[in-house]
Structures are given as C-alpha cells and as structure tokens.
Coordinates of C-alpha atoms and ligand atoms in Angstrom, one line a residue:
M212 CA -5.5 -12.2 -148.2
M213 CA -8.8 -14.1 -147.8
M214 CA -8.0 -16.5 -150.6
I215 CA -5.1 -18.0 -148.6
N216 CA -6.9 -21.4 -147.9
K217 CA -8.2 -21.9 -151.3
K218 CA -6.5 -23.7 -154.1
Q219 CA -4.9 -21.1 -156.5
V220 CA -5.2 -21.3 -160.2
R221 CA -2.2 -19.6 -161.8
I222 CA -3.1 -17.7 -165.0
G223 CA -0.8 -16.8 -167.8
M224 CA -2.4 -14.5 -170.4
V225 CA -1.0 -14.0 -173.9
G226 CA -1.9 -10.5 -175.2
Y227 CA -2.9 -7.5 -173.1
K228 CA -5.0 -5.1 -175.1
F229 CA -8.8 -4.7 -175.2
M230 CA -9.6 -8.2 -174.3
G231 CA -6.6 -8.4 -172.0
K232 CA -8.0 -5.6 -170.0
A233 CA -11.5 -7.2 -169.8
H234 CA -10.0 -10.6 -168.7
S235 CA -7.5 -9.1 -166.2
H236 CA -10.2 -7.2 -164.6
A237 CA -12.5 -10.2 -164.5
F238 CA -9.9 -12.4 -162.8
R239 CA -9.2 -9.9 -160.2
D240 CA -12.9 -9.5 -159.4
I241 CA -13.7 -13.1 -159.1
P242 CA -12.6 -13.6 -155.4
F243 CA -14.3 -10.3 -154.6
F244 CA -17.8 -11.2 -155.7
F245 CA -17.9 -15.0 -155.9
D246 CA -17.1 -17.8 -153.5
T247 CA -15.5 -20.2 -156.1
E248 CA -13.7 -23.3 -154.8
V249 CA -10.5 -22.2 -156.6
V250 CA -9.3 -18.7 -157.1
P251 CA -7.4 -17.2 -160.0
V252 CA -4.0 -15.6 -159.5
L253 CA -2.6 -13.3 -162.1
K254 CA 0.8 -14.8 -162.6
A255 CA 2.2 -13.5 -165.9
I256 CA 1.3 -11.9 -169.2
A257 CA 3.2 -12.2 -172.5
G258 CA 3.6 -9.7 -175.3
R259 CA 6.3 -8.9 -177.9
D260 CA 6.8 -5.2 -177.0
E261 CA 8.7 -5.2 -173.7
Q262 CA 7.8 -1.7 -172.7
G263 CA 4.2 -2.3 -173.5
V264 CA 3.9 -5.6 -171.7
R265 CA 5.7 -4.4 -168.7
Q266 CA 3.5 -1.3 -168.4
A267 CA 0.4 -3.5 -168.9
A268 CA 1.6 -6.0 -166.2
E269 CA 2.0 -3.1 -163.7
K270 CA -1.2 -1.4 -164.5
M271 CA -3.4 -4.5 -164.5
G272 CA -1.7 -6.2 -161.5
W273 CA 0.1 -9.2 -163.0
D274 CA 3.1 -10.5 -161.0
S275 CA 5.4 -10.8 -164.0
Y276 CA 5.7 -10.7 -167.8
E277 CA 7.4 -12.5 -170.7
T278 CA 8.2 -11.3 -174.2
D279 CA 7.7 -14.6 -175.8
W280 CA 4.4 -16.6 -175.2
R281 CA 6.4 -19.9 -175.6
R282 CA 8.2 -19.0 -172.4
L283 CA 4.9 -18.6 -170.7
I284 CA 3.8 -22.1 -171.7
E285 CA 7.1 -23.6 -170.5
R286 CA 6.8 -22.1 -167.0
N287 CA 5.7 -24.6 -164.4
D288 CA 4.1 -22.0 -162.2
I289 CA 1.2 -21.5 -164.8
D290 CA -2.0 -23.6 -164.8
V291 CA -4.1 -21.8 -167.4
I292 CA -3.2 -20.1 -170.7
D293 CA -5.7 -17.4 -171.6
I294 CA -5.4 -16.3 -175.3
V295 CA -6.4 -12.7 -176.0
T296 CA -4.4 -12.2 -179.2
P297 CA -5.5 -11.7 -182.8
N298 CA -7.3 -14.7 -184.4
N299 CA -4.4 -16.0 -186.5
T300 CA -2.4 -16.9 -183.4
H301 CA -5.2 -18.7 -181.4
A302 CA -4.5 -22.3 -182.8
E303 CA -0.7 -22.3 -182.3
I304 CA -0.9 -21.0 -178.8
A305 CA -3.9 -23.2 -177.7
I306 CA -2.4 -26.4 -179.1
A307 CA 1.0 -25.7 -177.5
A308 CA -0.7 -24.9 -174.2
A309 CA -2.8 -28.1 -174.3
K310 CA 0.3 -30.2 -175.1
A311 CA 2.0 -28.7 -172.1
G312 CA -1.0 -29.8 -170.0
K313 CA -2.4 -26.2 -169.4
H314 CA -6.1 -25.4 -169.3
V315 CA -7.0 -23.1 -172.1
I316 CA -9.3 -20.0 -172.5
C317 CA -9.5 -18.5 -175.9
E318 CA -11.1 -15.4 -177.3
K319 CA -13.6 -15.7 -180.1
P320 CA -13.7 -16.7 -182.9
L321 CA -11.9 -19.8 -181.8
A322 CA -9.8 -20.0 -185.0
L323 CA -9.1 -18.7 -188.5
T324 CA -10.8 -21.6 -190.1
L325 CA -13.1 -24.6 -189.3
E326 CA -10.3 -26.9 -189.8
E327 CA -8.0 -25.2 -187.3
S328 CA -10.8 -25.1 -184.8
V329 CA -11.3 -28.9 -185.1
Q330 CA -7.5 -29.5 -184.5
M331 CA -7.7 -27.3 -181.4
L332 CA -10.7 -29.3 -180.1
E333 CA -8.8 -32.6 -180.7
E334 CA -5.7 -31.4 -178.9
V335 CA -7.6 -30.1 -175.7
K336 CA -9.5 -33.4 -175.6
K337 CA -6.4 -35.5 -176.1
A338 CA -4.6 -33.5 -173.3
G339 CA -7.7 -33.7 -171.0
V340 CA -7.5 -30.0 -170.1
V341 CA -10.4 -27.7 -169.4
H342 CA -11.2 -25.4 -172.2
M343 CA -13.5 -22.5 -172.9
V344 CA -14.1 -19.9 -175.7
C345 CA -15.1 -16.3 -174.7
H346 CA -18.6 -15.8 -175.9
N347 CA -19.2 -13.4 -173.0
Y348 CA -22.6 -12.0 -174.0
R349 CA -24.4 -15.2 -173.0
F350 CA -23.2 -14.4 -169.4
A351 CA -25.4 -11.3 -169.0
P352 CA -27.8 -12.2 -166.4
A353 CA -30.7 -11.1 -168.7
V354 CA -29.5 -13.5 -171.3
Q355 CA -29.2 -16.3 -168.8
F356 CA -32.7 -15.5 -167.6
A357 CA -34.0 -15.6 -171.2
K358 CA -32.4 -19.1 -171.5
K359 CA -34.2 -20.2 -168.3
L360 CA -37.6 -18.9 -169.6
I361 CA -37.1 -20.9 -172.8
D362 CA -35.9 -24.0 -171.1
Q363 CA -39.0 -23.8 -168.8
G364 CA -41.2 -23.7 -171.9
R365 CA -42.6 -20.3 -171.0
L366 CA -42.3 -19.2 -174.7
G367 CA -43.4 -22.6 -176.0
R368 CA -42.2 -23.7 -179.4
I369 CA -39.7 -21.2 -180.8
F370 CA -40.5 -19.9 -184.3
H371 CA -38.2 -16.9 -184.9
I372 CA -34.9 -15.3 -183.9
R373 CA -33.8 -12.0 -185.4
A374 CA -30.5 -10.9 -184.2
T375 CA -28.1 -8.0 -185.1
F376 CA -24.7 -6.8 -184.1
L377 CA -24.4 -3.3 -185.5
Q378 CA -21.4 -1.0 -185.2
D379 CA -20.1 2.1 -187.0
W380 CA -16.5 2.7 -185.8
L381 CA -14.8 2.3 -189.1
M382 CA -17.2 3.9 -191.5
S383 CA -14.8 6.7 -192.5
P384 CA -12.7 5.6 -195.5
E385 CA -9.8 7.2 -193.7
F386 CA -10.0 4.6 -190.9
P387 CA -6.8 2.5 -191.1
L388 CA -6.4 -1.0 -192.3
I389 CA -6.1 -2.6 -188.8
W390 CA -5.7 -6.4 -188.3
R391 CA -9.4 -6.9 -188.1
L392 CA -9.5 -5.9 -191.7
R393 CA -6.9 -8.4 -192.9
K394 CA -8.2 -11.9 -193.7
E395 CA -4.9 -13.6 -193.1
V396 CA -5.0 -12.3 -189.4
S397 CA -8.7 -12.2 -188.6
G398 CA -10.2 -14.9 -190.8
S399 CA -13.1 -12.7 -191.7
G400 CA -14.5 -9.3 -191.0
T401 CA -17.8 -8.6 -189.4
L402 CA -18.9 -12.3 -189.8
G403 CA -16.2 -13.7 -187.3
D404 CA -16.0 -10.6 -185.2
L405 CA -19.6 -9.7 -184.6
G406 CA -21.5 -12.6 -186.3
A407 CA -19.8 -15.1 -184.1
H408 CA -21.4 -13.5 -181.1
I409 CA -25.0 -13.6 -182.4
I410 CA -24.4 -17.1 -183.6
D411 CA -23.5 -18.1 -180.2
L412 CA -26.5 -16.4 -178.6
A413 CA -28.7 -18.2 -181.1
R414 CA -27.2 -21.5 -180.5
F415 CA -27.5 -21.0 -176.7
L416 CA -31.1 -19.8 -176.8
V417 CA -32.7 -21.5 -179.9
G418 CA -30.5 -24.5 -180.8
E419 CA -28.3 -25.9 -183.5
F420 CA -28.4 -24.4 -187.0
D421 CA -29.5 -26.7 -189.8
E422 CA -28.8 -24.5 -193.0
V423 CA -27.8 -21.0 -193.9
V424 CA -27.7 -18.6 -196.9
G425 CA -25.9 -15.3 -196.7
M426 CA -24.6 -12.1 -198.4
M427 CA -21.5 -10.1 -197.6
E428 CA -20.2 -6.7 -198.8
T429 CA -17.0 -4.7 -198.5
F430 CA -18.0 -1.0 -198.9
V431 CA -14.5 0.5 -198.5
K432 CA -12.0 -1.5 -200.5
K433 CA -8.8 0.3 -199.8
R434 CA -7.6 2.0 -196.6
P435 CA -4.5 3.7 -195.3
L436 CA -2.2 1.5 -193.1
G437 CA -2.2 2.4 -189.4
E438 CA -3.3 1.4 -185.9
M439 CA -6.2 1.8 -183.6
D440 CA -6.4 2.2 -179.8
M441 CA -8.5 0.4 -177.2
N442 CA -11.5 2.7 -177.8
L443 CA -11.6 1.6 -181.5
K444 CA -10.2 5.0 -182.7
G445 CA -8.0 4.7 -185.6
R446 CA -4.8 6.5 -186.5
A447 CA -3.6 6.4 -190.2
E448 CA 0.0 6.5 -191.1
S449 CA 0.7 8.7 -194.1
G450 CA 1.4 7.5 -197.5
K451 CA 0.8 3.7 -197.6
W452 CA -2.5 2.1 -198.5
G453 CA -3.7 -1.5 -198.6
E454 CA -6.6 -3.6 -199.7
V455 CA -9.4 -4.6 -197.4
N456 CA -10.0 -8.3 -198.0
V457 CA -12.8 -9.0 -195.4
D458 CA -16.5 -8.2 -195.2
D459 CA -17.7 -4.8 -193.8
A460 CA -21.1 -6.2 -193.5
S461 CA -22.6 -9.8 -193.4
V462 CA -26.3 -10.8 -193.4
F463 CA -27.7 -14.2 -193.4
M464 CA -30.8 -16.3 -192.9
A465 CA -31.0 -19.6 -191.2
R466 CA -33.2 -22.6 -190.5
F467 CA -32.6 -24.3 -187.2
E468 CA -32.8 -28.1 -186.5
N469 CA -35.9 -27.5 -184.4
G470 CA -37.6 -25.7 -187.3
A471 CA -37.2 -22.1 -186.1
L472 CA -36.2 -19.5 -188.6
G473 CA -33.4 -16.9 -188.0
V474 CA -32.4 -13.6 -189.6
F475 CA -28.9 -12.2 -188.7
E476 CA -27.1 -9.0 -189.5
A477 CA -23.5 -8.1 -188.5
T478 CA -22.2 -4.8 -189.8
R479 CA -19.7 -2.1 -189.1
F480 CA -21.6 0.4 -191.4
S481 CA -24.6 1.0 -189.2
R482 CA -24.3 4.7 -188.5
G483 CA -25.2 5.6 -185.0
N484 CA -25.0 2.1 -183.7
R485 CA -22.0 1.6 -181.5
A486 CA -22.7 -1.9 -180.2
G487 CA -26.2 -2.8 -181.4
N488 CA -26.0 -6.5 -180.2
R489 CA -29.7 -7.2 -180.0
F490 CA -32.1 -10.1 -180.5
E491 CA -35.8 -10.8 -180.4
I492 CA -37.1 -14.3 -180.1
N493 CA -40.8 -15.3 -180.8
G494 CA -42.4 -18.4 -179.5
E495 CA -45.9 -19.7 -179.5
K496 CA -46.7 -18.5 -176.0
G497 CA -44.4 -15.4 -175.7
S498 CA -41.5 -13.3 -177.0
I499 CA -38.3 -11.9 -175.5
R500 CA -36.1 -9.0 -176.5
W501 CA -32.6 -8.0 -175.4
D502 CA -30.3 -5.2 -176.3
M503 CA -26.7 -5.2 -175.0
E504 CA -26.7 -1.3 -174.7
N505 CA -29.4 -1.9 -172.0
M506 CA -28.0 -5.2 -170.9
N507 CA -29.6 -5.5 -167.6
N508 CA -33.1 -5.5 -169.0
L509 CA -35.0 -8.3 -170.6
Q510 CA -38.3 -7.5 -172.4
V511 CA -40.8 -10.3 -172.0
Y512 CA -44.2 -10.7 -173.6
L513 CA -46.5 -13.5 -172.3
E514 CA -49.6 -14.4 -174.1
E515 CA -51.1 -15.9 -170.9
D516 CA -51.3 -12.4 -169.4
E517 CA -54.9 -11.0 -169.0
P518 CA -56.3 -9.4 -172.1
G519 CA -56.0 -5.6 -171.8
L520 CA -52.8 -5.9 -169.7
Q521 CA -50.8 -7.8 -172.4
G522 CA -47.7 -6.2 -173.7
F523 CA -43.9 -6.3 -173.4
R524 CA -42.8 -5.8 -169.8
T525 CA -39.3 -4.8 -168.9
I526 CA -37.6 -6.9 -166.3
N527 CA -34.5 -5.5 -164.7
C528 CA -32.5 -8.7 -164.3
T529 CA -30.8 -7.7 -161.1
E530 CA -32.8 -9.8 -158.6
V531 CA -31.4 -12.9 -156.8
E532 CA -33.7 -14.9 -159.1
H533 CA -31.6 -13.8 -162.1
P534 CA -28.4 -16.0 -162.7
F535 CA -25.2 -14.5 -161.5
A536 CA -27.0 -11.2 -160.4
G537 CA -27.1 -12.0 -156.7
A538 CA -23.3 -12.1 -156.4
Y539 CA -23.2 -8.3 -157.1
W540 CA -25.5 -5.7 -155.7
P541 CA -28.9 -5.3 -154.2
A542 CA -31.7 -5.5 -156.9
G543 CA -31.8 -2.5 -159.2
H544 CA -28.1 -1.8 -158.8
I545 CA -27.1 -2.5 -162.3
I546 CA -23.9 -4.2 -163.6
G547 CA -22.0 -3.8 -167.0
Y548 CA -20.1 -5.2 -169.9
E549 CA -17.1 -6.2 -167.7
H550 CA -19.4 -8.4 -165.5
T551 CA -20.1 -10.7 -168.4
F552 CA -16.4 -11.6 -168.4
I553 CA -16.4 -12.2 -164.7
N554 CA -19.3 -14.5 -164.9
L555 CA -17.7 -16.4 -167.7
L556 CA -14.5 -16.9 -166.0
V557 CA -16.3 -17.9 -162.8
E558 CA -17.5 -20.8 -164.9
M559 CA -14.0 -21.5 -165.9
M560 CA -12.9 -21.7 -162.3
N561 CA -15.9 -24.1 -161.6
G562 CA -14.8 -26.2 -164.5
I563 CA -11.2 -26.4 -163.2
S564 CA -12.3 -27.3 -159.7
R565 CA -14.9 -29.9 -160.8
G566 CA -13.1 -31.2 -163.8
F567 CA -15.3 -30.3 -166.9
S568 CA -15.2 -27.8 -169.6
P569 CA -18.2 -25.4 -169.2
S570 CA -20.1 -24.2 -172.2
P571 CA -19.2 -22.3 -174.3
N572 CA -16.2 -24.6 -174.8
F573 CA -14.1 -25.6 -177.8
E574 CA -16.9 -27.8 -179.0
D575 CA -19.1 -24.7 -179.1
G576 CA -16.3 -22.9 -180.8
V577 CA -16.2 -25.6 -183.5
R578 CA -20.0 -25.5 -184.0
N579 CA -19.8 -21.7 -184.3
Q580 CA -17.0 -21.9 -186.8
M581 CA -19.2 -24.3 -188.9
V582 CA -21.9 -21.7 -189.1
L583 CA -19.2 -19.1 -190.1
E584 CA -17.8 -21.4 -192.7
A585 CA -21.2 -22.3 -194.1
V586 CA -22.2 -18.6 -194.4
E587 CA -19.0 -17.9 -196.3
Q588 CA -19.5 -21.0 -198.6
S589 CA -23.0 -19.8 -199.2
V590 CA -21.8 -16.4 -200.2
R591 CA -19.3 -17.9 -202.6
T592 CA -21.8 -20.3 -204.2
G593 CA -25.0 -18.2 -203.9
K594 CA -26.8 -21.3 -202.4
W595 CA -28.1 -22.5 -199.1
V596 CA -25.5 -24.6 -197.2
K597 CA -26.5 -27.4 -194.9
L598 CA -24.4 -27.6 -191.7
S599 CA -24.5 -31.4 -191.9
E600 CA -21.9 -31.0 -194.8
Y601 CA -19.3 -30.4 -192.0
V602 CA -20.2 -32.9 -189.3
Ligands
SOE1587 C1 -14.9 -4.8 -182.2 O1 -15.7 -5.0 -183.3 C2 -15.4 -5.6 -180.9 O2 -14.6 -5.3 -179.8 C3 -15.4 -7.1 -181.1 O3 -14.1 -7.5 -181.4 C4 -16.0 -7.7 -179.9 O4 -16.1 -9.1 -180.1 C5 -17.3 -7.1 -179.6 O5 -17.8 -7.7 -178.4 C6 -17.4 -5.6 -179.5 O6 -16.8 -5.1 -180.7

C-alpha cells in the first residue's frame, strides 16, 4: 500500500457503535484524502460482547479485537487509545491509557463531572501524551470558514450568538430508558449530549464564557427499560420501567468574557427537528448563520455590501479557500457528517507527528465541562453562575 514509507500510528478503539463507526470510517479515509506525515492503522477494537466486537472488527476493517479494554491498553502494538464508550467510562479508560503512555482521543462530553475531567487533563499532561476531545462539528469547512472570517475581523465586534441543538428521537413516552437517560452513565441528558456541542462551537467562534443562567426540564419521567440501535430507534422490553433522572431539554443564557451575549437551547423534544444544530452570530459589521443539516453552506451578511444588494448570501464552502475542503472534491461537490470526523482525526495525526495536542483537546474538554457544571449549578440555585468559580 502507498502508506508503506510513512510512520504508522496504531489505533486501539474502545467501543464500536455509533461513534465507533464514525471514527473507524474516518481513520480509514485519512490516507485516502490527506497527505499526513503519519498514517493511522486500525489495529484493534475492544468490547465486552465477543460476537458483537468480532463482527464489528470484521465489518469496519480492524486487524483484531479484545473483550477487555485493559488488554488493549497493555498491548505494545497500540499507540493511541480512542474512547467511544458511554460517558461514565471515559475517565477510567483515558487515565489508564495516559499512564501507559498512549495518546488519547475521547468522545464528548469529556467526563461525567468537572472534577473527573480535571483529573483526566492532569494525567494526560503528566504523561506527555497527545490528547483530543471529539467536538466534530467545528471541523465542518463552513464552521472553520466562519472562524476565519471572525478572526479576520470581518464581522467586527461580536454581540450575539444564538445556538440550538434540537432533536426529537425520544419524544414518545414508549421510547426506552437507554443509557443516555441515566445520570450515573451519561452525567446529564441534553445538556452534555447536545449542549456540549453548541458550547464548543460558541467557545471556538466567540470566546470564553463568563457567566450563565439556565433552566432544565424532564418531560417524560418514567420509561420502559430497553435498548436502541445506531439510528436512534428504540426497542422497549416488556414489563419493567425506570425513572429518567436527566434533562429532556436545557436552555440557558450566557455572557462571554468579551461582552457578547448568548442564548442556547438543547432539546430532544423539538418535534420535526432531527439534528437542528444551528447558530447565528451577529457582529458590528456582519452576521453569519450555519445549520448542520445544510452543513456545507455558510450564510454571510456583510454591512459593507452596496446598499440595495445587502442581504445574507449563501456560500457553499467547498472551494479550496475553505479549510479542509480542498482535500476532497472539486468545488460544489459536497461533503457530509462523516467528513467532520476525518478532519478532526487529521488534526490528531498532525498533533502526533508534530508533538502537540490540537484543539479541541482535554483543556477544551475541561472548559466545556465548566460551562455544563455552571448551567447545572444555576438550575439548582436559580441564580447566575460565574465560570470564575471553577478556575
Ligand atoms: C444523539 O443525541 C447524538 O448522537 C449525540 O450523542 C451526538 O453527540 C450528536 O452529534 C448527534 O446526536
């Protein structure tokens, strides 16, 4: 194969479901589209169910599998541990991986709690390994281009961000009590699952949060036990019911350190919205809008445009001028959700070959977790919470 002269980075992935599929695909595509200095090799995956993990390894192109993640970490033919398991396992696996000198990639939210995330950051720093957290949406070329416009000052001073992540896949009261609805496994509901993404986008594009105030609601309080598949379709088991102890919806307001104001909404009860991950940012000289369901497009309004021609224009961010886009297809030939993971993991490869932890890394994960924690504290107390409380 072409990659023969390049240094290989041997990946060990823990978990293999929805995110496992996204990451496996991305690792495989990196050498196809990008000319990175090092190339990932799909060495082994780990999962408890032998039949499931074997089938996943075969289907997704992994060399081997383990039924215990600890075994993966002990192996000396693995350089990177990629964590795509439920949130309550992130800290233990990441810390063990770092102690064994492996680089670490972890799905979001980084941890169950702020405290755990801080421990994870300390351990990766102590071990001197490369680390990243998978906030993939900032790797859509249109979002990267939005960042470029903001950094160039094209929007001027930023006044507002309003961001949503709206879903509707568990509105039926018959939808089962899956792990994402159990606090002890997920940490929180919509806040950590969906809110974490829009918090990351806001930190990337606008800056650090200064203070927040929020509200949360659990609309369906009891659900049947059961499972769901990779398409977020639930299957209830008969008879047994359990209590939902996380939020179905979270809304919060924020003030940023640079004085901008933010309004955020994360919900699984927004009928008709499957993945309404959207933001609008308003600055003194212009505005931008992005919608993940049309992820190649960025809407841009520039006040400097001639009167009469002013208005939001739609830029299809598939030109070579748009970050990451040139690696794929000629302009206008769009890319999709899976490419956000490829772009993120290209950064991980660059970090490994050049010796740094690309953003979003565990520092970003901790910052994100501070916002999650502050929103929860504000919901508990009914008061604004300053992020400086946690620094
Ligand atoms: C389910 O809510 C989910 O898959 C999230 O877990 C992801 O983080 C989000 O990107 C899409 O929806």
